[in-house]
Coordinates of C-alpha atoms in Angstrom, one line a residue:
X7 CA 10.9 27.8 32.4
X8 CA 7.4 27.1 29.9
X9 CA 7.0 24.9 26.7
X10 CA 4.7 25.4 24.4
X11 CA 3.7 23.6 20.6
X12 CA 5.4 25.6 17.7
X13 CA 4.1 25.7 14.2
X14 CA 2.7 23.4 12.4
X15 CA 5.0 21.0 9.7
X16 CA 3.5 19.7 6.2
X17 CA 1.9 16.2 8.1
X18 CA 0.4 19.1 11.2
X19 CA 3.3 18.3 13.2
X20 CA 4.7 20.3 16.2
X21 CA 7.8 20.6 18.0
X22 CA 8.1 22.2 21.8
X23 CA 9.1 25.1 22.5
X24 CA 10.3 27.3 24.8
X25 CA 8.2 30.0 26.8
X26 CA 8.1 33.0 28.9
X27 CA 6.3 32.5 32.0
X28 CA 3.2 33.6 31.6
X29 CA 1.9 36.8 34.2
X30 CA -0.2 36.2 37.3
X31 CA -4.0 37.3 36.7
X32 CA -6.8 38.7 38.9
X33 CA -6.4 40.3 42.7
X34 CA -2.2 41.4 43.6
X35 CA -1.3 38.7 45.8
X36 CA -0.3 40.5 49.4
X37 CA 2.7 41.3 49.4
X38 CA 3.0 40.7 53.0
X39 CA 0.1 38.1 54.5
X40 CA 0.2 34.7 57.0
X41 CA -0.2 31.1 55.6
X42 CA -3.2 28.7 55.6
X43 CA -1.7 26.9 53.1
X44 CA 0.7 26.3 50.5
X45 CA 0.6 22.7 49.0
X46 CA 1.2 21.6 45.4
X47 CA -2.0 19.7 43.0
X48 CA -1.1 17.0 41.1
X49 CA -3.8 14.9 39.4
X50 CA -4.7 12.4 36.9
X51 CA -1.1 10.9 36.4
X52 CA -2.7 7.9 34.6
X53 CA 0.9 5.2 35.9
X54 CA -0.7 3.3 32.5
X55 CA 0.4 -0.7 32.4
X56 CA 0.2 -0.5 28.9
X57 CA 0.4 -3.6 28.1
X58 CA -2.1 -4.7 30.4
X59 CA -4.2 -7.4 27.8
X60 CA -7.5 -6.3 28.9
X61 CA -7.3 -2.1 27.8
X62 CA -9.2 -2.1 24.7
X63 CA -6.9 0.3 23.1
X64 CA -8.6 -1.3 19.6
X65 CA -12.2 0.9 20.6
X66 CA -10.2 3.8 20.2
X67 CA -9.8 4.6 16.3
X68 CA -13.5 5.1 16.3
X69 CA -12.6 8.5 17.0
X70 CA -10.0 9.2 14.3
X71 CA -10.7 11.8 12.3
X72 CA -11.7 9.2 9.5
X73 CA -14.1 7.7 11.5
X74 CA -17.2 7.7 10.0
X75 CA -19.1 8.0 14.1
X76 CA -16.3 10.7 14.8
X77 CA -18.7 13.6 16.2
X78 CA -21.0 10.7 17.6
X79 CA -18.7 9.1 20.0
X80 CA -16.4 11.5 21.1
X81 CA -13.0 11.0 22.5
X82 CA -12.6 7.8 24.0
X83 CA -10.0 7.6 25.2
X84 CA -8.5 4.0 25.7
X85 CA -5.5 4.8 23.7
X86 CA -2.8 7.3 23.8
X87 CA 0.3 7.2 22.0
X88 CA 2.3 8.7 25.1
X89 CA 0.5 5.9 27.4
X90 CA 3.5 4.2 28.0
X91 CA 5.8 6.7 29.1
X92 CA 3.7 7.6 32.1
X93 CA 5.1 6.7 35.3
X94 CA 8.9 8.9 33.1
X95 CA 6.0 12.0 33.8
X96 CA 5.4 11.2 37.0
X97 CA 9.4 10.9 37.7
X98 CA 9.9 14.5 35.5
X99 CA 7.1 16.2 37.8
X100 CA 8.8 15.3 40.8
X101 CA 12.5 16.6 40.1
X102 CA 10.8 19.8 39.2
X103 CA 8.6 19.6 42.5
X104 CA 11.3 18.9 45.1
X105 CA 12.8 22.6 42.9
X106 CA 10.5 24.8 45.1
X107 CA 10.6 24.7 47.8
X108 CA 8.7 27.1 48.5
X109 CA 5.3 29.6 47.3
X110 CA 6.5 31.2 44.1
X111 CA 4.4 34.2 45.2
X112 CA 3.7 34.2 49.1
X113 CA 7.4 33.2 50.1
X114 CA 5.6 30.7 52.8
X115 CA 7.5 27.2 53.5
X116 CA 5.5 24.3 51.4
X117 CA 3.3 22.2 53.6
X118 CA 3.2 19.4 50.7
X119 CA 0.7 17.6 47.8
X120 CA -1.6 16.3 47.4
X121 CA -2.5 14.1 44.5
X122 CA -6.6 14.6 43.4
X123 CA -6.7 10.6 41.5
X124 CA -6.5 9.4 38.8
X125 CA -3.2 8.3 39.6
X126 CA -2.4 4.8 38.1
X127 CA -5.0 3.8 35.0
X128 CA -6.6 0.0 34.8
X129 CA -7.1 0.1 38.5
X130 CA -4.3 -3.2 39.1
X131 CA -2.1 -3.8 42.1
X132 CA 1.1 -3.3 39.1
X133 CA 0.1 0.5 38.7
X134 CA -0.3 0.9 42.8
X135 CA 2.8 0.0 43.2
X136 CA 4.8 1.8 41.1
X137 CA 3.4 5.0 41.7
X138 CA 3.2 4.3 45.1
X139 CA 7.5 3.6 43.7
X140 CA 7.9 7.4 42.4
X141 CA 6.7 8.9 45.0
X142 CA 8.6 7.1 47.6
X143 CA 12.3 7.3 45.9
X144 CA 12.3 3.4 44.8
X145 CA 13.8 1.4 43.1
X146 CA 11.6 -0.1 40.2
X147 CA 11.6 -1.4 36.6
X148 CA 7.7 0.0 34.4
X149 CA 7.3 -3.1 33.2
X150 CA 5.0 -6.6 33.1
X151 CA 5.1 -9.6 31.4
X152 CA 7.5 -10.4 29.2
X153 CA 10.9 -8.4 30.6
X154 CA 12.7 -9.5 27.5
X155 CA 10.7 -7.8 24.7
X156 CA 7.7 -5.5 25.2
X157 CA 4.4 -6.9 24.4
X158 CA 1.0 -3.5 24.8
X159 CA -0.3 -2.8 21.0
X160 CA 2.9 -0.9 19.4
X161 CA 5.1 -3.3 19.4
X162 CA 6.9 -4.0 15.9
X163 CA 6.2 -8.1 15.5
X164 CA 5.0 -7.8 11.9
X165 CA 2.1 -10.3 12.9
X166 CA 1.1 -7.8 15.0
X167 CA 1.5 -5.1 13.2
X168 CA -1.2 -3.0 13.1
X169 CA -1.7 1.0 11.4
X170 CA -4.0 2.3 14.2
X171 CA -1.2 2.4 16.5
X172 CA 2.1 4.5 16.3
X173 CA 5.3 2.4 16.2
X174 CA 8.0 4.7 17.9
X175 CA 11.0 2.2 15.8
X176 CA 9.2 2.6 12.3
X177 CA 7.8 -0.4 9.7
X178 CA 8.8 -3.7 10.2
X179 CA 9.9 -5.7 6.4
X180 CA 6.7 -6.4 4.6
X181 CA 4.2 -3.4 6.4
X182 CA 3.2 0.2 5.6
X183 CA 4.0 3.0 7.5
X184 CA 1.2 3.7 10.1
X185 CA -0.8 6.3 10.0
X186 CA 0.5 8.0 12.8
X187 CA 3.8 8.6 10.9
X188 CA 2.6 8.9 7.3
X189 CA -0.8 10.9 8.2
X190 CA 0.4 12.9 11.1
X191 CA 4.2 13.8 11.4
X192 CA 4.8 10.7 14.4
X193 CA 8.9 10.7 14.5
X194 CA 11.5 7.2 14.2
X195 CA 12.8 6.9 18.0
X196 CA 14.7 3.9 18.3
X197 CA 14.9 1.2 20.6
X198 CA 11.8 3.4 23.0
X199 CA 10.3 0.3 23.3
X200 CA 13.7 -1.0 25.5
X201 CA 14.0 1.9 27.4
X202 CA 10.8 2.5 28.9
X203 CA 10.8 -0.3 30.3
X204 CA 14.0 -0.1 32.6
X205 CA 15.5 -0.7 35.9
X206 CA 15.5 2.7 36.9
X207 CA 15.9 4.2 40.5
X208 CA 12.7 7.0 41.3
X209 CA 14.3 10.6 42.7
X210 CA 11.2 11.2 45.4
X211 CA 8.9 13.5 47.0
X212 CA 10.0 16.1 49.4
X213 CA 7.9 16.5 51.0
X214 CA 4.8 15.5 52.9
X215 CA 1.7 13.5 50.7
X216 CA -1.8 13.3 50.6
X217 CA -3.6 10.7 48.9
X218 CA -7.4 10.6 46.7
X219 CA -9.0 7.8 45.6
X220 CA -9.9 7.9 41.4
X221 CA -12.0 7.0 39.3
X222 CA -9.3 5.1 37.3
X223 CA -8.0 3.6 40.9
X224 CA -10.9 1.2 41.5
X225 CA -12.7 0.8 38.0
X226 CA -11.2 -0.7 35.7
X227 CA -10.6 2.1 32.6
X228 CA -12.4 4.4 34.7
X229 CA -15.4 2.6 34.6
X230 CA -16.0 -0.6 34.7
X231 CA -16.4 -2.2 38.3
X232 CA -14.1 -5.9 38.3
X233 CA -15.5 -9.0 38.4
X234 CA -14.3 -12.4 38.6
X235 CA -13.9 -12.8 34.6
X236 CA -12.1 -9.6 34.3
X237 CA -10.1 -10.3 36.7
X238 CA -8.9 -13.6 35.1
X239 CA -8.4 -11.4 31.9
X240 CA -6.7 -9.1 33.8
X241 CA -3.5 -12.1 34.5
X242 CA -3.6 -14.5 31.4
X243 CA -1.8 -14.4 28.1
X244 CA -4.7 -13.5 25.5
X245 CA -4.8 -9.6 24.1
X246 CA -7.5 -9.3 22.9
X247 CA -7.4 -7.1 20.0
X248 CA -11.0 -6.8 18.7
X249 CA -14.5 -7.0 19.5
X250 CA -16.8 -10.6 20.0
X251 CA -19.0 -11.3 17.2
X252 CA -21.9 -11.6 19.5
X253 CA -21.7 -7.6 20.2
X254 CA -21.9 -4.8 17.6
X255 CA -19.6 -1.2 18.6
X256 CA -22.3 1.1 19.6
X257 CA -23.3 -2.0 21.7
X258 CA -19.4 -1.8 23.1
X259 CA -19.8 1.6 23.3
X260 CA -23.2 2.3 24.5
X261 CA -21.8 -0.5 28.1
X262 CA -18.5 2.5 28.7
X263 CA -21.1 5.0 30.5
X264 CA -21.1 7.6 32.6
X265 CA -23.8 6.3 34.8
X266 CA -23.3 2.9 35.4
X267 CA -24.1 -0.2 35.5
X268 CA -21.0 0.2 32.7
X269 CA -19.8 -3.8 31.4
X270 CA -17.0 -5.4 29.4
X271 CA -18.1 -7.6 26.4
X272 CA -17.5 -12.0 26.8
X273 CA -14.7 -12.6 25.2
X274 CA -17.0 -15.2 22.9
X275 CA -14.5 -15.3 19.6
X276 CA -12.6 -12.4 20.3
X277 CA -9.5 -12.1 18.0
X278 CA -5.9 -11.9 20.5
X279 CA -2.2 -12.2 20.3
X280 CA -0.3 -14.5 22.7
X281 CA 1.2 -12.6 25.3
X282 CA 2.7 -13.1 28.8
X283 CA 0.2 -13.8 31.5
X284 CA 1.0 -11.8 34.7
X285 CA -0.8 -11.5 37.8
X286 CA 0.6 -8.5 39.0
X287 CA -1.6 -7.0 37.2
X288 CA -4.7 -8.0 39.6
X289 CA -7.3 -5.9 39.7
X290 CA -6.2 -3.8 43.5
X291 CA -9.6 -4.9 45.3
X292 CA -11.2 -2.0 47.3
X293 CA -9.6 -1.6 51.0
X294 CA -6.1 -2.5 49.5
X295 CA -5.8 1.1 48.4
X296 CA -6.1 2.3 50.9
X297 CA -3.3 -0.6 52.5
X298 CA -0.7 -0.1 50.5
X299 CA -1.1 3.6 51.0
X300 CA -0.2 2.5 54.7
X301 CA 2.7 0.4 53.7
X302 CA 5.0 3.6 52.5
X303 CA 7.3 4.3 53.7
X304 CA 7.0 8.4 52.5
X305 CA 5.2 10.6 54.8
X306 CA 3.0 11.3 56.4
X307 CA 2.1 7.7 56.7
X308 CA -0.9 6.4 55.0
X309 CA -0.9 9.8 53.0
X310 CA -4.1 10.4 54.8
X311 CA -5.4 6.9 54.6
X312 CA -5.4 4.9 57.9
X313 CA -6.8 1.5 59.4
X314 CA -9.9 2.7 59.2
X315 CA -10.3 3.5 55.6
X316 CA -8.9 -0.3 54.7
X317 CA -11.4 -1.9 57.1
X318 CA -14.3 -0.2 56.4
X319 CA -13.5 -0.3 52.5
X320 CA -13.8 3.6 52.7
X321 CA -12.1 6.4 51.4
X322 CA -12.3 9.3 52.2
X323 CA -10.6 11.5 55.2
X324 CA -10.0 14.6 57.2
X325 CA -6.7 16.0 59.0
X326 CA -5.2 19.6 59.5
X327 CA -2.4 20.5 57.2
X328 CA -0.3 24.7 57.6
X329 CA -4.2 26.2 59.4
X330 CA -7.2 24.5 57.5
X331 CA -8.5 21.4 57.4
X332 CA -7.9 19.2 54.8
X333 CA -11.0 17.1 54.4
X334 CA -10.8 14.6 51.1
X335 CA -14.1 13.3 49.2
X336 CA -14.3 9.9 47.3
X337 CA -16.2 11.0 44.6
X338 CA -15.8 7.7 42.7
X339 CA -18.9 5.3 42.5
X340 CA -18.4 1.8 42.9
X341 CA -20.6 0.3 40.5
X342 CA -19.6 2.2 37.3
X343 CA -19.6 4.8 35.0
X344 CA -16.5 7.3 35.4
X345 CA -18.7 9.9 36.4
X346 CA -18.5 10.9 40.3
X347 CA -21.0 10.8 43.4
X348 CA -20.8 9.7 47.2
X349 CA -22.6 7.1 49.5
X350 CA -25.6 8.5 51.9
X351 CA -23.5 7.8 54.3
X352 CA -20.0 9.7 53.4
X353 CA -22.0 12.7 52.6
X354 CA -23.1 12.7 56.5
X355 CA -20.1 12.4 57.2
X356 CA -19.1 15.1 54.8
X357 CA -21.3 17.6 56.4
X358 CA -19.9 17.2 60.3
X359 CA -16.9 17.6 58.9
X360 CA -17.5 21.2 57.1
X361 CA -20.2 21.9 60.1
X362 CA -17.1 21.2 63.2
X363 CA -14.3 23.3 62.4
X364 CA -13.2 25.4 63.9
X365 CA -10.6 25.8 60.5
X366 CA -11.1 27.3 57.5
X367 CA -11.8 23.6 55.2
X368 CA -10.1 23.2 51.4
X369 CA -11.5 19.8 50.2
X370 CA -10.1 17.4 47.8
X371 CA -11.8 14.9 44.9
X372 CA -11.1 13.5 42.0
X373 CA -14.3 14.6 40.4
X374 CA -15.4 18.2 40.2
X375 CA -18.7 19.1 41.6
X376 CA -19.7 19.1 37.4
X377 CA -19.4 15.8 37.4
X378 CA -21.3 14.1 40.4
X379 CA -24.5 13.0 38.8
X380 CA -23.3 9.4 38.0
X381 CA -26.6 8.4 40.6
X382 CA -26.4 4.2 39.7
X383 CA -27.3 2.8 42.7
X384 CA -28.7 -1.1 42.6
X385 CA -28.2 -1.4 46.4
X386 CA -29.0 2.2 48.8
X387 CA -28.8 5.9 47.2
X388 CA -26.5 8.2 46.1
X389 CA -25.7 12.2 46.7
X390 CA -25.6 14.1 42.9
X391 CA -24.1 17.7 42.5
X392 CA -27.5 19.9 43.9
X393 CA -27.8 18.3 47.1
X394 CA -24.0 18.3 47.2
X395 CA -23.6 21.7 46.9
X396 CA -27.3 23.1 48.4
X397 CA -25.1 21.7 51.1
X398 CA -21.6 22.9 51.2
X399 CA -23.2 26.3 50.5
X400 CA -24.1 26.6 54.6
X401 CA -21.1 26.7 55.6
X402 CA -18.5 29.3 55.7
X403 CA -16.0 27.8 56.4
X404 CA -15.5 26.1 52.9
X405 CA -13.5 27.8 51.1
X406 CA -12.0 26.0 48.3
X407 CA -12.5 22.8 46.5
X408 CA -9.6 21.4 44.3
X409 CA -10.4 18.4 41.8
X410 CA -8.8 16.8 38.9
X411 CA -10.8 14.3 36.4
X412 CA -11.2 16.2 33.4
X413 CA -7.0 16.5 32.9
X414 CA -7.9 20.7 32.2
X415 CA -7.0 24.0 34.3
X416 CA -10.3 25.6 35.3
X417 CA -11.4 27.9 37.9
X418 CA -14.7 28.4 38.7
X419 CA -16.5 30.0 42.2
X420 CA -19.3 28.0 43.2
X421 CA -22.0 30.4 45.6
X422 CA -24.5 33.0 44.6
X423 CA -22.2 36.3 45.9
X424 CA -18.7 35.8 44.0
X425 CA -15.8 36.5 46.6
X426 CA -18.4 36.8 49.2
X427 CA -20.7 33.6 49.8
X428 CA -19.3 30.1 48.9
X429 CA -15.6 29.1 47.7
X430 CA -13.3 28.5 44.6
X431 CA -12.9 25.5 42.5
X432 CA -9.5 24.5 41.5
X433 CA -9.1 22.1 38.6
X434 CA -6.3 21.0 37.8
X435 CA -4.3 19.8 34.8
X436 CA -2.8 15.3 34.3
X437 CA -0.3 13.7 33.8
X438 CA -1.5 11.9 30.9
X439 CA -2.7 14.5 28.8
X440 CA -1.1 18.1 27.7
X441 CA 0.1 20.0 28.9
X442 CA 1.4 17.4 31.8
X443 CA 1.1 20.5 34.2
X444 CA 0.8 20.2 38.0
X445 CA 0.9 23.7 39.9
X446 CA 1.4 25.2 42.7
X447 CA -1.7 26.9 45.8
X448 CA -1.2 29.4 48.0
X449 CA -3.8 30.1 50.4
X450 CA -2.8 32.8 53.0
X451 CA -4.8 35.8 54.3
X452 CA -3.2 39.0 54.3
X453 CA -2.9 42.1 57.4
X454 CA -7.5 42.8 56.9
X455 CA -8.6 38.5 57.4
X456 CA -8.8 38.2 53.3
X457 CA -8.1 35.1 52.0
X458 CA -5.5 35.2 48.9
X459 CA -4.8 31.9 46.6
X460 CA -1.6 32.5 44.4
X461 CA -2.0 29.7 41.5
X462 CA 0.7 28.7 39.6
X463 CA 1.2 25.6 36.9
X464 CA 4.2 24.0 37.4
X465 CA 5.8 22.5 34.2
X466 CA 8.0 18.4 33.8
X467 CA 11.5 19.1 34.1
X468 CA 11.6 17.2 30.6
X469 CA 12.7 20.0 28.4
X470 CA 11.4 21.4 25.2
X471 CA 14.0 18.3 22.9
X472 CA 14.3 14.7 23.9
X473 CA 17.5 13.6 22.6
X474 CA 17.5 9.9 21.7
X475 CA 15.0 9.7 24.5
X476 CA 16.8 6.5 26.4
X477 CA 16.6 8.6 30.3
X478 CA 14.0 9.4 32.3
X479 CA 13.9 13.2 31.6
X480 CA 14.1 12.7 28.4
X481 CA 11.4 10.5 27.8
X482 CA 9.4 12.5 29.9
X483 CA 10.5 14.8 27.5
X484 CA 8.9 13.2 24.2
X485 CA 5.9 12.3 26.3
X486 CA 4.7 16.0 26.3
X487 CA 5.8 16.6 22.7
X488 CA 3.8 13.5 21.5
X489 CA 1.0 14.7 23.9
X490 CA 0.7 17.2 21.9
X491 CA 0.2 16.3 18.6
X492 CA -2.8 13.7 19.6
X493 CA -4.4 13.7 15.7
X494 CA -7.5 12.6 17.8
X495 CA -7.5 17.5 18.8
X496 CA -6.5 18.8 15.9
X497 CA -8.6 21.3 14.8
X498 CA -7.3 21.8 11.2
X499 CA -8.3 17.4 11.0
X500 CA -12.1 18.3 12.3
X501 CA -11.8 18.6 15.7
X502 CA -14.0 20.4 17.5
X503 CA -11.7 21.5 20.3
X504 CA -7.8 21.5 20.1
X505 CA -5.5 20.0 22.7
X506 CA -5.1 23.2 23.9
X507 CA -8.5 23.0 26.1
X508 CA -7.0 20.7 28.9
X509 CA -4.1 24.2 29.3
X510 CA -7.5 26.7 29.9
X511 CA -8.0 30.3 29.8
X512 CA -5.7 31.9 31.1
X513 CA -7.5 33.1 33.8
X514 CA -7.2 29.2 34.6
X515 CA -3.6 29.4 35.1
X516 CA -1.5 31.1 36.2
X517 CA -4.3 33.6 38.2
X518 CA -4.6 35.0 41.9
X519 CA -8.5 34.8 43.9
X520 CA -10.4 36.5 46.7
X521 CA -12.5 35.4 49.2
X522 CA -13.7 38.5 51.8
X523 CA -12.8 38.2 55.1
X524 CA -15.6 35.9 56.7

């Protein structure tokens, strides 16, 4: 079952409606084939502790339709109305993928799954724990701070009420309706802030799965390298609601950079509300991310990471799966900035991995090649897009690169000669934003030795209707509806592109690609 957006009501709100599955474009998939790799591709889960006190959601209003600097700031992304529902979306996706044990086009058994980074939103220990619990099928509570109440920016206490955020329980006495409901048609969902924090047993992914490190798994808000003062604020009991008086908005926005350095402002006299401190919100240290995967009960052990990753504190590895060599890159610049690059040591390792193999090579990273331009390096040197591409194109073993990061479905040929000399870069959409999809990738050879890629997008198990949003699947359906109606992405309100940009073109979704025999 596929889903799309219905017609807008008077305030622009669109309900989710069921739709027919899209036909596959491109080449005809071979009727007889030999499998190389059949893999589910998930990306950008953004499992989020939306109650974390250091999240600067207040910055996001400068991208709202009525902001005088909207065109300058573009998308900020520090606030999503559906952020607290992120664990339930992952649960719903896992339930969908568990039903797909064979490639939809080839019929070959699925070898496993890969998650191309940004598994978490703010690089916190509790977020990593929740994400692993979801994949491993454990009982957990997607809650932090005070377990008796919700303490994020969308709580419904009159003293903390802010009309710039969606408040699902309605308007407190003595307050006016928030913008999301009054201007943009967002619904009232009674008791949601309690339902979304309830303990539940995750289903668990029933395939071997492999992990990839993303910028949101290493950097605060995917941008800022953790440091002592920020780490302390993450676990303390102050949720900041605005900027300190000693910095300007322009200075703060300039400090959240694509290319490092990047920093948070010092708290100084910034306004805040008191919340419950929680040591589980601490930043995950380098190497610890791999160690937590090694402790996971799922298969394979470590999900690609080994003790070497823990000890050397690097997040890249290679493994054999199906008929290919899977080479996982850590594209995060740990010095700061949200775009990617490689250090020299990893770049040299990568060349050795693609040069010394008798199998086709599939690369996987969080950032796509086009976003590997973060050259910031106070120590050493970073290797960026031009040098990486030039090196990879010397090795015909490379046939594909899986990535995420931009939250969109996107397909691009990398190379000078289409379908002959080069490889396919396959980006898959996120769980955080519309359309909240993953995909299944089938890589096979036909009897002539040509390589085919069958790409099929997958919707999570949340349906078109969210009912009372009282269980994980209904909550996931609500998250899908919220993500489809984000007011900052409505063209009628002046956005340069709407949420369907994340869906990509038809040829970026269900498509059959080809590489001629090598």
